[in-house]
Amino acid sequence: MTPEISRIGPPEPVGQPAAPAGPVSYDQLDDHELLRLHVAGNPDAFGYLVRRHRDRMWAVAIRTLGEPEEAADALQEAFISAFRRADSFRGDAKVTTWLHRIVVNACLDRIRRRQVRAADPLPEDEDRATELAGPAEDDPAEVRERRLDVLNALKQINSDQRSALVLVDMEGYSIEEAAAILGCAPGTVKSRCARGRARLLPLLRHWQTTRAGAEAPDVPAKTAAEAVGTE
Amino acid sequence: MTDSGLPTSEHLEHLDPDTIADLIENLLPAPEAHRAREHVKACPDCQQTFDALLQLSADLADEGRTDIPMPTDVAEHLDAVIVSESMLRSSTIGVHSLAQIREEPRRHLPKLLGAAAAVVVVAAIGVGVVFATKDNAPGGTADTNPTTVVPTGAPTLSTSDVGPDAQRWLENSGGTLLNGSADELACAKNFASGRPNPQLRLVQPAKVDDQRATVIGLQGASTQDIQVFVVTGCSESGGVADPFYDTTVTLRNR
Ligand SMILES: [Zn+2]
């Protein structure tokens, strides 16, 4: 695993705000301990583990699959699989890395099955799209807006390019790791990433200029067009 | 070919974004890559696209680092799935027919919740059976039930049993056995963290010499060596472990 992978997963919770010396709970057990508890037969430990990381795993699934129903189904498969194979977890790895990989594989499985069934029909649904950005009270408006922009843009590129881009650009896997996960040659991953970026660029140009702030208001697209037209 | 500068005709023909993206990923054949690089250098528009593509990757990486709150209904559904999976697992010990339910493919929520509900009922019956068995064996230990390889509940034993029992529990459970409520486990963990060898291998509620106690095993010099403590205090919420007996056992290789 490359060092970048280690950023996957939120930081460990730093104890409970209330009653630091009082009753302790699962929250004070780290991921490895929770997984060991689970393997040893504890009925609640796995649920705590999943709850701790579910927003991260949801992000991976919804970005890769685009559709909330699909993402929920993929996570269900992934969590059941992780639940049952927990005893095969190697103790020297990060639990989040392990869980993340199972989620990614479950998402890719769904994409493959979907590709067999039909040619990737992705219906638009405005209400659900907004819902995708998560509960309104949780994040500032501009965070939600950017999240939606990216999700919508990702949905408009083909699923091969999307999975490669999510793995490499968004999740920080190396080209080689992504190739192993996707079961294709590194060159294919590079090519899918390149084409995916080229397709995403016009869809997210607005987003980029917003992020760049006031320094370059709305210049790029226009000058390019003018240059072509006038010369 | 274009080293000495860009002819007007070529300047007019901008590179398409695919080519620029391929250039960034080193996917172009050498001559084409060279030509494209020279063009980008000389053409502000294509340079801008080039920069924007690099920036896009950086922005996607930023965005990738942010989590997305799981919608409440999805979270609740997945919680239910995990609870049902847990119940399936804990009930498979005594109720063999559950193996079939366990293997049943579950793809749709309604079907799944139906299965989960059925399991709740069966699991409740299973628990009842276990309790009944215990009640019928007054003063019984885990030994009285031949099918129990690892203890459930709090077995009764004397301090002289602690070593052999702890060894048997650990050998039967693959080397680690952590039982008890979250409070009890956390108490054991706190106890362990104050020791030079803090790795928990065993937590087992028990009645030792007629007092409610917790048997705690910490890994010793090797993975086979377990230092076993019997403590009071961990059965109370927020309690602190108070050891009153300890011994060392060596697990046999399996
Ligand atoms: Zn140009």
Short mmCIF file of C-alpha atoms and ligand atoms in Angstrom, two decimals:
data_model
loop_
_atom_site.label_atom_id
_atom_site.label_comp_id
_atom_site.label_asym_id
_atom_site.label_seq_id
_atom_site.Cartn_x
_atom_site.Cartn_y
_atom_site.Cartn_z
CA MET A 1 0.00 0.00 0.00
CA THR A 2 1.24 3.47 -0.74
CA PRO A 3 1.41 6.13 1.94
CA GLU A 4 -1.49 8.04 0.37
CA ILE A 5 -3.84 5.25 1.33
CA SER A 6 -3.29 5.97 4.96
CA ARG A 7 -5.40 9.10 4.69
CA ILE A 8 -8.46 6.98 4.03
CA GLY A 9 -10.86 7.07 6.91
CA PRO A 10 -11.69 9.75 9.40
CA PRO A 11 -9.41 10.32 12.37
CA GLU A 12 -10.01 8.11 15.37
CA PRO A 13 -12.43 9.64 17.81
CA VAL A 14 -10.63 11.30 20.68
CA GLY A 15 -12.80 10.10 23.52
CA GLN A 16 -16.19 11.25 24.65
CA PRO A 17 -16.85 14.86 25.49
CA ALA A 18 -18.89 13.91 28.54
CA ALA A 19 -17.65 11.85 31.46
CA PRO A 20 -14.01 11.24 30.50
CA ALA A 21 -13.35 9.09 33.57
CA GLY A 22 -16.81 7.61 33.82
CA PRO A 23 -18.28 4.61 32.03
CA VAL A 24 -16.38 3.76 28.88
CA SER A 25 -17.85 2.48 25.66
CA TYR A 26 -17.10 0.98 22.28
CA ASP A 27 -16.12 4.43 21.09
CA GLN A 28 -12.94 4.11 23.09
CA LEU A 29 -11.91 0.90 21.37
CA ASP A 30 -9.84 1.31 18.23
CA ASP A 31 -10.67 -0.35 14.91
CA HIS A 32 -8.44 -3.35 15.48
CA GLU A 33 -9.94 -3.98 18.88
CA LEU A 34 -13.46 -3.74 17.54
CA LEU A 35 -12.64 -6.19 14.77
CA ARG A 36 -11.03 -8.60 17.24
CA LEU A 37 -14.11 -8.36 19.43
CA HIS A 38 -16.26 -9.12 16.42
CA VAL A 39 -14.20 -12.14 15.42
CA ALA A 40 -14.31 -13.36 19.01
CA GLY A 41 -18.10 -13.38 18.81
CA ASN A 42 -19.13 -10.00 20.19
CA PRO A 43 -22.47 -9.17 18.52
CA ASP A 44 -22.19 -5.37 18.58
CA ALA A 45 -18.59 -4.61 17.69
CA PHE A 46 -19.00 -4.81 13.93
CA GLY A 47 -21.94 -2.42 13.98
CA TYR A 48 -19.85 0.12 15.86
CA LEU A 49 -17.02 -0.29 13.41
CA VAL A 50 -19.28 0.28 10.43
CA ARG A 51 -20.99 3.25 12.05
CA ARG A 52 -17.61 4.83 12.68
CA HIS A 53 -16.65 4.68 9.00
CA ARG A 54 -19.94 4.72 7.15
CA ASP A 55 -19.74 8.29 5.84
CA ARG A 56 -16.35 7.53 4.29
CA MET A 57 -17.64 4.31 2.75
CA TRP A 58 -20.80 6.03 1.53
CA ALA A 59 -18.66 8.65 -0.20
CA VAL A 60 -16.72 5.94 -2.02
CA ALA A 61 -19.85 4.04 -3.05
CA ILE A 62 -21.92 7.00 -4.18
CA ARG A 63 -19.06 8.50 -6.19
CA THR A 64 -18.31 5.21 -7.90
CA LEU A 65 -21.91 4.22 -8.59
CA GLY A 66 -23.78 7.52 -8.84
CA GLU A 67 -27.12 6.04 -7.77
CA PRO A 68 -28.08 5.94 -4.09
CA GLU A 69 -29.96 2.64 -4.41
CA GLU A 70 -26.97 1.05 -6.06
CA ALA A 71 -24.61 2.51 -3.49
CA ALA A 72 -26.77 1.24 -0.62
CA ASP A 73 -26.94 -2.24 -2.15
CA ALA A 74 -23.20 -2.30 -2.74
CA LEU A 75 -22.52 -1.27 0.84
CA GLN A 76 -24.89 -3.93 2.11
CA GLU A 77 -23.01 -6.59 0.15
CA ALA A 78 -19.69 -5.18 1.24
CA PHE A 79 -20.56 -5.04 4.92
CA ILE A 80 -21.99 -8.56 4.97
CA SER A 81 -18.90 -9.79 3.21
CA ALA A 82 -16.62 -7.95 5.65
CA PHE A 83 -18.67 -9.26 8.58
CA ARG A 84 -18.15 -12.85 7.45
CA ARG A 85 -14.54 -12.58 6.38
CA ALA A 86 -13.34 -10.54 9.32
CA ASP A 87 -11.21 -13.43 10.55
CA SER A 88 -9.18 -13.23 7.34
CA PHE A 89 -8.17 -9.65 8.12
CA ARG A 90 -4.42 -9.30 8.48
CA GLY A 91 -3.68 -7.52 11.72
CA ASP A 92 -0.84 -5.44 10.33
CA ALA A 93 -3.05 -3.57 7.86
CA LYS A 94 -5.36 -0.67 8.64
CA VAL A 95 -8.93 -1.76 9.17
CA THR A 96 -10.15 1.15 7.06
CA THR A 97 -7.91 0.14 4.17
CA TRP A 98 -9.29 -3.38 4.33
CA LEU A 99 -12.91 -2.21 4.58
CA HIS A 100 -12.39 0.37 1.86
CA ARG A 101 -11.10 -2.26 -0.52
CA ILE A 102 -14.08 -4.53 0.11
CA VAL A 103 -16.43 -1.61 -0.59
CA VAL A 104 -14.59 -0.72 -3.80
CA ASN A 105 -14.80 -4.30 -5.00
CA ALA A 106 -18.51 -4.52 -4.22
CA CYS A 107 -19.09 -1.32 -6.22
CA LEU A 108 -17.08 -2.59 -9.17
CA ASP A 109 -18.98 -5.88 -9.09
CA ARG A 110 -22.21 -3.96 -9.42
CA ILE A 111 -20.87 -1.93 -12.32
CA ARG A 112 -19.84 -5.10 -14.12
CA ARG A 113 -23.24 -6.67 -13.57
CA ARG A 114 -24.94 -3.50 -14.73
CA GLN A 115 -22.80 -3.42 -17.87
CA VAL A 116 -23.92 -6.95 -18.67
CA ARG A 117 -27.57 -5.97 -18.21
CA ALA A 118 -27.80 -2.70 -20.07
CA ALA A 119 -25.87 0.24 -21.41
CA ASP A 120 -25.58 2.22 -18.22
CA PRO A 121 -28.88 4.05 -18.05
CA LEU A 122 -28.55 6.79 -15.48
CA PRO A 123 -31.87 8.55 -15.05
CA GLU A 124 -31.91 12.10 -13.77
CA ASP A 125 -33.84 12.77 -10.62
CA GLU A 126 -33.47 16.23 -9.15
CA ASP A 127 -34.98 15.47 -5.74
CA ARG A 128 -32.77 12.51 -5.19
CA ALA A 129 -29.76 14.32 -6.52
CA THR A 130 -30.16 16.96 -3.83
CA GLU A 131 -30.70 14.27 -1.23
CA LEU A 132 -27.38 12.78 -2.31
CA ALA A 133 -25.47 15.69 -0.91
CA GLY A 134 -26.49 14.57 2.55
CA PRO A 135 -28.62 16.12 5.29
CA ALA A 136 -28.68 19.89 4.81
CA GLU A 137 -27.82 20.69 8.39
CA ASP A 138 -24.57 18.76 8.32
CA ASP A 139 -22.44 20.83 5.99
CA PRO A 140 -22.10 24.41 4.74
CA ALA A 141 -23.94 25.23 1.53
CA GLU A 142 -20.83 25.60 -0.61
CA VAL A 143 -19.55 22.18 0.50
CA ARG A 144 -22.85 20.61 -0.47
CA GLU A 145 -22.89 22.44 -3.75
CA ARG A 146 -19.40 21.36 -4.70
CA ARG A 147 -20.19 17.79 -3.68
CA LEU A 148 -23.28 17.79 -5.89
CA ASP A 149 -21.39 19.30 -8.81
CA VAL A 150 -18.79 16.55 -8.64
CA LEU A 151 -21.36 13.79 -8.22
CA ASN A 152 -23.40 15.07 -11.15
CA ALA A 153 -20.35 15.48 -13.33
CA LEU A 154 -19.10 11.99 -12.44
CA LYS A 155 -22.47 10.57 -13.44
CA GLN A 156 -22.08 12.01 -16.92
CA ILE A 157 -18.91 10.17 -17.80
CA ASN A 158 -18.82 6.46 -18.55
CA SER A 159 -18.46 4.07 -15.66
CA ASP A 160 -15.00 2.81 -16.66
CA GLN A 161 -13.59 6.30 -16.67
CA ARG A 162 -15.50 7.11 -13.50
CA SER A 163 -14.18 4.16 -11.51
CA ALA A 164 -10.62 4.81 -12.63
CA LEU A 165 -10.86 8.49 -11.72
CA VAL A 166 -12.49 7.84 -8.35
CA LEU A 167 -9.80 5.31 -7.45
CA VAL A 168 -6.80 7.29 -8.67
CA ASP A 169 -7.69 10.97 -8.34
CA MET A 170 -10.21 10.87 -5.50
CA GLU A 171 -9.19 7.90 -3.36
CA GLY A 172 -5.46 8.18 -3.89
CA TYR A 173 -4.73 4.67 -5.14
CA SER A 174 -1.63 4.38 -7.30
CA ILE A 175 -2.04 3.49 -10.98
CA GLU A 176 -0.69 0.00 -10.24
CA GLU A 177 -3.08 -0.54 -7.33
CA ALA A 178 -6.01 0.70 -9.37
CA ALA A 179 -5.00 -1.60 -12.23
CA ALA A 180 -4.96 -4.57 -9.87
CA ILE A 181 -8.34 -3.64 -8.41
CA LEU A 182 -9.90 -3.03 -11.82
CA GLY A 183 -8.26 -6.05 -13.39
CA CYS A 184 -6.75 -4.20 -16.33
CA ALA A 185 -3.36 -2.94 -17.48
CA PRO A 186 -1.84 0.18 -15.88
CA GLY A 187 -1.87 1.85 -19.29
CA THR A 188 -5.61 1.30 -19.50
CA VAL A 189 -6.09 2.96 -16.13
CA LYS A 190 -4.01 5.94 -17.25
CA SER A 191 -5.96 6.24 -20.44
CA ARG A 192 -9.32 6.05 -18.66
CA CYS A 193 -8.19 8.67 -16.18
CA ALA A 194 -6.94 10.98 -18.94
CA ARG A 195 -10.14 10.69 -20.98
CA GLY A 196 -12.25 11.01 -17.86
CA ARG A 197 -10.49 14.22 -16.85
CA ALA A 198 -10.87 15.65 -20.33
CA ARG A 199 -14.61 14.97 -20.17
CA LEU A 200 -14.99 16.27 -16.62
CA LEU A 201 -13.13 19.48 -17.32
CA PRO A 202 -15.91 21.41 -19.08
CA LEU A 203 -18.46 20.02 -16.61
CA LEU A 204 -16.51 21.32 -13.63
CA ARG A 205 -14.99 24.45 -15.11
CA HIS A 206 -17.46 26.59 -13.23
CA TRP A 207 -16.48 24.79 -10.04
CA GLN A 208 -12.80 25.41 -10.64
CA THR A 209 -13.16 29.09 -11.35
CA THR A 210 -15.33 29.46 -8.25
CA ARG A 211 -12.64 27.82 -6.22
CA ALA A 212 -9.94 29.95 -7.78
CA GLY A 213 -11.83 32.95 -6.42
CA ALA A 214 -11.80 36.46 -7.84
CA GLU A 215 -8.40 36.23 -9.49
CA ALA A 216 -9.64 34.94 -12.84
CA PRO A 217 -13.32 35.77 -13.26
CA ASP A 218 -14.81 33.68 -16.03
CA VAL A 219 -11.92 34.16 -18.45
CA PRO A 220 -10.84 30.72 -19.67
CA ALA A 221 -13.67 29.41 -21.81
CA LYS A 222 -14.33 32.75 -23.49
CA THR A 223 -10.79 33.55 -24.56
CA ALA A 224 -10.35 30.06 -25.91
CA ALA A 225 -13.47 30.43 -28.01
CA GLU A 226 -12.52 33.93 -29.16
CA ALA A 227 -9.03 32.86 -30.08
CA VAL A 228 -10.36 30.14 -32.30
CA GLY A 229 -12.94 32.47 -33.85
CA THR A 230 -10.83 35.51 -34.56
CA GLU A 231 -7.55 34.16 -35.82
CA MET B 1 9.86 19.76 -37.07
CA THR B 2 8.31 22.66 -35.23
CA ASP B 3 11.29 23.28 -32.98
CA SER B 4 12.00 26.64 -34.50
CA GLY B 5 8.55 27.98 -33.72
CA LEU B 6 4.96 27.43 -34.57
CA PRO B 7 3.74 28.04 -38.07
CA THR B 8 0.48 29.96 -38.17
CA SER B 9 -1.46 26.97 -39.48
CA GLU B 10 -0.45 24.89 -36.50
CA HIS B 11 -1.14 27.66 -34.04
CA LEU B 12 -4.71 27.77 -35.29
CA GLU B 13 -5.22 24.09 -34.60
CA HIS B 14 -5.49 23.83 -30.87
CA LEU B 15 -4.87 20.56 -29.17
CA ASP B 16 -8.04 18.86 -28.06
CA PRO B 17 -8.40 18.23 -24.32
CA ASP B 18 -8.02 14.47 -24.81
CA THR B 19 -4.58 15.00 -26.31
CA ILE B 20 -3.56 17.33 -23.53
CA ALA B 21 -4.83 14.88 -20.91
CA ASP B 22 -2.93 12.08 -22.66
CA LEU B 23 0.16 14.26 -22.68
CA ILE B 24 -0.10 14.67 -18.92
CA GLU B 25 -0.32 10.89 -18.47
CA ASN B 26 2.62 10.29 -20.86
CA LEU B 27 0.39 8.33 -23.18
CA LEU B 28 1.41 9.99 -26.44
CA PRO B 29 4.03 8.46 -28.75
CA ALA B 30 7.30 10.35 -28.53
CA PRO B 31 7.06 12.54 -31.66
CA GLU B 32 3.48 13.50 -30.94
CA ALA B 33 4.28 14.16 -27.29
CA HIS B 34 7.10 16.46 -28.32
CA ARG B 35 4.91 18.37 -30.74
CA ALA B 36 2.13 18.66 -28.17
CA ARG B 37 4.51 19.87 -25.48
CA GLU B 38 5.90 22.53 -27.78
CA HIS B 39 2.43 23.65 -28.69
CA VAL B 40 1.34 23.92 -25.06
CA LYS B 41 4.43 25.95 -24.29
CA ALA B 42 3.67 28.40 -27.06
CA CYS B 43 -0.11 28.55 -26.85
CA PRO B 44 -1.69 30.27 -23.84
CA ASP B 45 -5.07 28.64 -24.43
CA CYS B 46 -3.74 25.12 -24.47
CA GLN B 47 -1.44 25.95 -21.58
CA GLN B 48 -4.56 26.99 -19.72
CA THR B 49 -6.29 23.69 -20.48
CA PHE B 50 -3.14 21.88 -19.42
CA ASP B 51 -3.09 23.73 -16.09
CA ALA B 52 -6.82 23.25 -15.63
CA LEU B 53 -6.47 19.47 -16.06
CA LEU B 54 -3.74 19.35 -13.43
CA GLN B 55 -5.86 21.52 -11.16
CA LEU B 56 -8.83 19.23 -11.74
CA SER B 57 -6.90 16.24 -10.40
CA ALA B 58 -5.86 18.25 -7.35
CA ASP B 59 -9.45 19.40 -6.79
CA LEU B 60 -10.78 15.87 -7.15
CA ALA B 61 -8.23 14.72 -4.58
CA ASP B 62 -9.42 17.45 -2.19
CA GLU B 63 -13.01 16.50 -2.72
CA GLY B 64 -12.12 12.83 -2.33
CA ARG B 65 -10.83 13.51 1.14
CA THR B 66 -14.22 14.72 2.31
CA ASP B 67 -16.76 12.23 3.56
CA ILE B 68 -20.40 12.31 2.50
CA PRO B 69 -22.96 11.87 5.25
CA MET B 70 -24.84 8.65 4.69
CA PRO B 71 -28.58 9.36 4.32
CA THR B 72 -30.45 8.38 7.47
CA ASP B 73 -32.65 5.78 5.80
CA VAL B 74 -29.65 4.03 4.28
CA ALA B 75 -27.82 4.10 7.61
CA GLU B 76 -30.80 2.63 9.43
CA HIS B 77 -31.22 -0.04 6.82
CA LEU B 78 -27.57 -1.05 7.01
CA ASP B 79 -27.74 -1.10 10.82
CA ALA B 80 -30.67 -3.51 10.55
CA VAL B 81 -28.76 -5.67 8.08
CA ILE B 82 -25.79 -5.92 10.44
CA VAL B 83 -27.98 -6.64 13.45
CA SER B 84 -29.71 -9.45 11.56
CA GLU B 85 -26.36 -10.80 10.43
CA SER B 86 -25.19 -10.76 14.04
CA MET B 87 -28.27 -12.61 15.17
CA LEU B 88 -27.86 -15.16 12.43
CA ARG B 89 -24.31 -15.76 13.54
CA SER B 90 -25.02 -16.03 17.24
CA SER B 91 -27.96 -18.32 16.68
CA THR B 92 -26.28 -20.74 14.28
CA ILE B 93 -24.59 -22.46 17.24
CA GLY B 94 -27.76 -24.02 18.56
CA VAL B 95 -30.28 -23.80 15.73
CA HIS B 96 -29.10 -25.65 12.68
CA SER B 97 -31.93 -24.73 10.36
CA LEU B 98 -30.74 -21.13 10.45
CA ALA B 99 -27.88 -22.10 8.19
CA GLN B 100 -30.37 -22.16 5.35
CA ILE B 101 -31.68 -18.69 6.09
CA ARG B 102 -28.11 -17.51 6.38
CA GLU B 103 -27.29 -18.69 2.89
CA GLU B 104 -30.41 -17.22 1.37
CA PRO B 105 -29.47 -14.49 -1.07
CA ARG B 106 -30.71 -11.15 0.15
CA ARG B 107 -30.97 -8.52 -2.46
CA HIS B 108 -34.06 -6.60 -1.65
CA LEU B 109 -34.88 -4.71 1.48
CA PRO B 110 -38.40 -6.05 2.11
CA LYS B 111 -37.29 -9.64 1.78
CA LEU B 112 -34.33 -9.00 3.98
CA LEU B 113 -36.32 -7.34 6.73
CA GLY B 114 -38.74 -10.24 6.61
CA ALA B 115 -35.85 -12.64 7.11
CA ALA B 116 -34.46 -10.47 9.90
CA ALA B 117 -37.80 -10.47 11.68
CA ALA B 118 -38.03 -14.25 11.41
CA VAL B 119 -34.55 -14.53 12.82
CA VAL B 120 -35.41 -12.36 15.80
CA VAL B 121 -38.11 -14.84 16.74
CA VAL B 122 -35.91 -17.89 16.25
CA ALA B 123 -32.99 -16.27 18.04
CA ALA B 124 -35.24 -15.43 20.98
CA ILE B 125 -36.30 -19.07 21.19
CA GLY B 126 -32.67 -20.13 20.96
CA VAL B 127 -31.69 -17.86 23.84
CA GLY B 128 -34.60 -19.21 25.86
CA VAL B 129 -33.31 -22.72 25.35
CA VAL B 130 -29.85 -21.76 26.52
CA PHE B 131 -31.23 -20.11 29.65
CA ALA B 132 -33.42 -23.11 30.38
CA THR B 133 -30.44 -25.44 30.13
CA LYS B 134 -28.53 -23.29 32.58
CA ASP B 135 -31.39 -23.07 35.02
CA ASN B 136 -31.68 -26.84 35.04
CA ALA B 137 -28.07 -27.23 36.00
CA PRO B 138 -27.77 -25.59 39.40
CA GLY B 139 -24.24 -24.53 40.18
CA GLY B 140 -23.27 -25.85 36.75
CA THR B 141 -20.22 -24.60 34.94
CA ALA B 142 -19.57 -24.43 31.26
CA ASP B 143 -18.32 -28.01 31.60
CA THR B 144 -21.80 -29.37 32.25
CA ASN B 145 -22.80 -28.53 28.72
CA PRO B 146 -20.66 -30.69 26.45
CA THR B 147 -21.51 -28.70 23.31
CA THR B 148 -20.27 -25.43 24.78
CA VAL B 149 -16.71 -24.93 23.63
CA VAL B 150 -16.55 -21.39 24.90
CA PRO B 151 -18.54 -20.11 27.85
CA THR B 152 -21.63 -17.98 27.59
CA GLY B 153 -22.79 -15.90 30.49
CA ALA B 154 -20.67 -16.04 33.65
CA PRO B 155 -19.49 -19.57 34.53
CA THR B 156 -18.88 -20.47 38.16
CA LEU B 157 -15.41 -21.62 39.15
CA SER B 158 -12.86 -21.53 41.92
CA THR B 159 -9.48 -19.81 41.70
CA SER B 160 -7.80 -23.19 41.22
CA ASP B 161 -9.86 -23.66 38.04
CA VAL B 162 -8.91 -20.31 36.59
CA GLY B 163 -5.67 -21.38 34.93
CA PRO B 164 -6.95 -24.59 33.29
CA ASP B 165 -10.29 -23.02 32.33
CA ALA B 166 -8.70 -19.92 30.83
CA GLN B 167 -6.34 -22.12 28.87
CA ARG B 168 -9.19 -24.26 27.56
CA TRP B 169 -11.34 -21.24 26.63
CA LEU B 170 -8.51 -19.67 24.71
CA GLU B 171 -7.55 -22.87 22.94
CA ASN B 172 -11.16 -23.48 21.97
CA SER B 173 -11.65 -19.96 20.65
CA GLY B 174 -8.55 -19.71 18.53
CA GLY B 175 -6.38 -17.79 20.97
CA THR B 176 -8.52 -14.77 21.77
CA LEU B 177 -11.80 -14.61 23.63
CA LEU B 178 -13.42 -11.32 24.52
CA ASN B 179 -16.78 -11.66 26.22
CA GLY B 180 -18.80 -9.35 28.40
CA SER B 181 -20.61 -6.04 28.09
CA ALA B 182 -18.99 -3.01 26.53
CA ASP B 183 -18.45 -1.61 30.02
CA GLU B 184 -16.76 -4.75 31.23
CA LEU B 185 -14.55 -4.94 28.17
CA ALA B 186 -13.56 -1.32 28.47
CA CYS B 187 -12.76 -1.81 32.15
CA ALA B 188 -10.55 -4.76 31.23
CA LYS B 189 -8.93 -2.65 28.57
CA ASN B 190 -8.19 0.10 31.07
CA PHE B 191 -6.67 -2.47 33.38
CA ALA B 192 -4.55 -3.83 30.52
CA SER B 193 -3.35 -0.40 29.47
CA GLY B 194 -1.77 0.07 32.88
CA ARG B 195 0.27 -3.10 32.50
CA PRO B 196 3.61 -3.56 30.75
CA ASN B 197 1.97 -6.13 28.44
CA PRO B 198 -1.31 -4.43 27.46
CA GLN B 199 -2.50 -6.76 24.72
CA LEU B 200 -5.86 -8.24 25.74
CA ARG B 201 -6.35 -11.88 24.83
CA LEU B 202 -9.09 -12.88 27.24
CA VAL B 203 -12.01 -11.18 28.91
CA GLN B 204 -14.55 -13.48 30.51
CA PRO B 205 -17.14 -12.63 33.13
CA ALA B 206 -17.23 -15.35 35.78
CA LYS B 207 -18.21 -16.15 39.33
CA VAL B 208 -14.93 -16.95 41.03
CA ASP B 209 -14.98 -18.17 44.64
CA ASP B 210 -18.54 -16.90 44.93
CA GLN B 211 -17.87 -13.36 43.85
CA ARG B 212 -18.72 -11.79 40.54
CA ALA B 213 -15.39 -11.30 38.82
CA THR B 214 -13.78 -10.89 35.45
CA VAL B 215 -11.05 -13.17 34.14
CA ILE B 216 -8.60 -11.13 32.11
CA GLY B 217 -5.79 -12.59 30.01
CA LEU B 218 -2.86 -10.53 28.77
CA GLN B 219 -0.34 -11.71 26.26
CA GLY B 220 2.97 -12.59 27.86
CA ALA B 221 6.43 -13.04 26.43
CA SER B 222 5.09 -14.98 23.44
CA THR B 223 1.68 -15.39 21.83
CA GLN B 224 1.34 -18.73 23.63
CA ASP B 225 2.02 -17.27 27.08
CA ILE B 226 -0.96 -15.70 28.76
CA GLN B 227 -0.88 -13.91 32.06
CA VAL B 228 -4.29 -14.45 33.65
CA PHE B 229 -5.81 -12.13 36.24
CA VAL B 230 -9.03 -12.39 38.17
CA VAL B 231 -10.39 -8.98 39.05
CA THR B 232 -13.44 -7.53 40.72
CA GLY B 233 -14.91 -4.15 39.87
CA CYS B 234 -15.33 -4.57 36.11
CA SER B 235 -18.91 -5.82 36.34
CA GLU B 236 -20.06 -2.43 37.59
CA SER B 237 -20.58 0.40 35.15
CA GLY B 238 -17.53 2.65 35.30
CA GLY B 239 -15.83 0.31 37.75
CA VAL B 240 -12.10 -0.12 38.15
CA ALA B 241 -10.41 -3.53 38.02
CA ASP B 242 -9.10 -4.81 41.33
CA PRO B 243 -7.07 -8.01 40.86
CA PHE B 244 -7.19 -10.68 43.56
CA TYR B 245 -5.63 -13.68 41.80
CA ASP B 246 -3.24 -14.24 38.94
CA THR B 247 -1.56 -17.09 37.19
CA THR B 248 0.18 -17.83 33.92
CA VAL B 249 -0.83 -20.38 31.31
CA THR B 250 0.86 -21.61 28.17
CA LEU B 251 -1.40 -22.42 25.24
CA ARG B 252 -0.70 -25.56 23.29
CA ASN B 253 -0.01 -25.12 19.62
CA ARG B 254 -2.96 -25.92 17.49
ZN ZN C 1 -3.43 25.83 -28.59
#
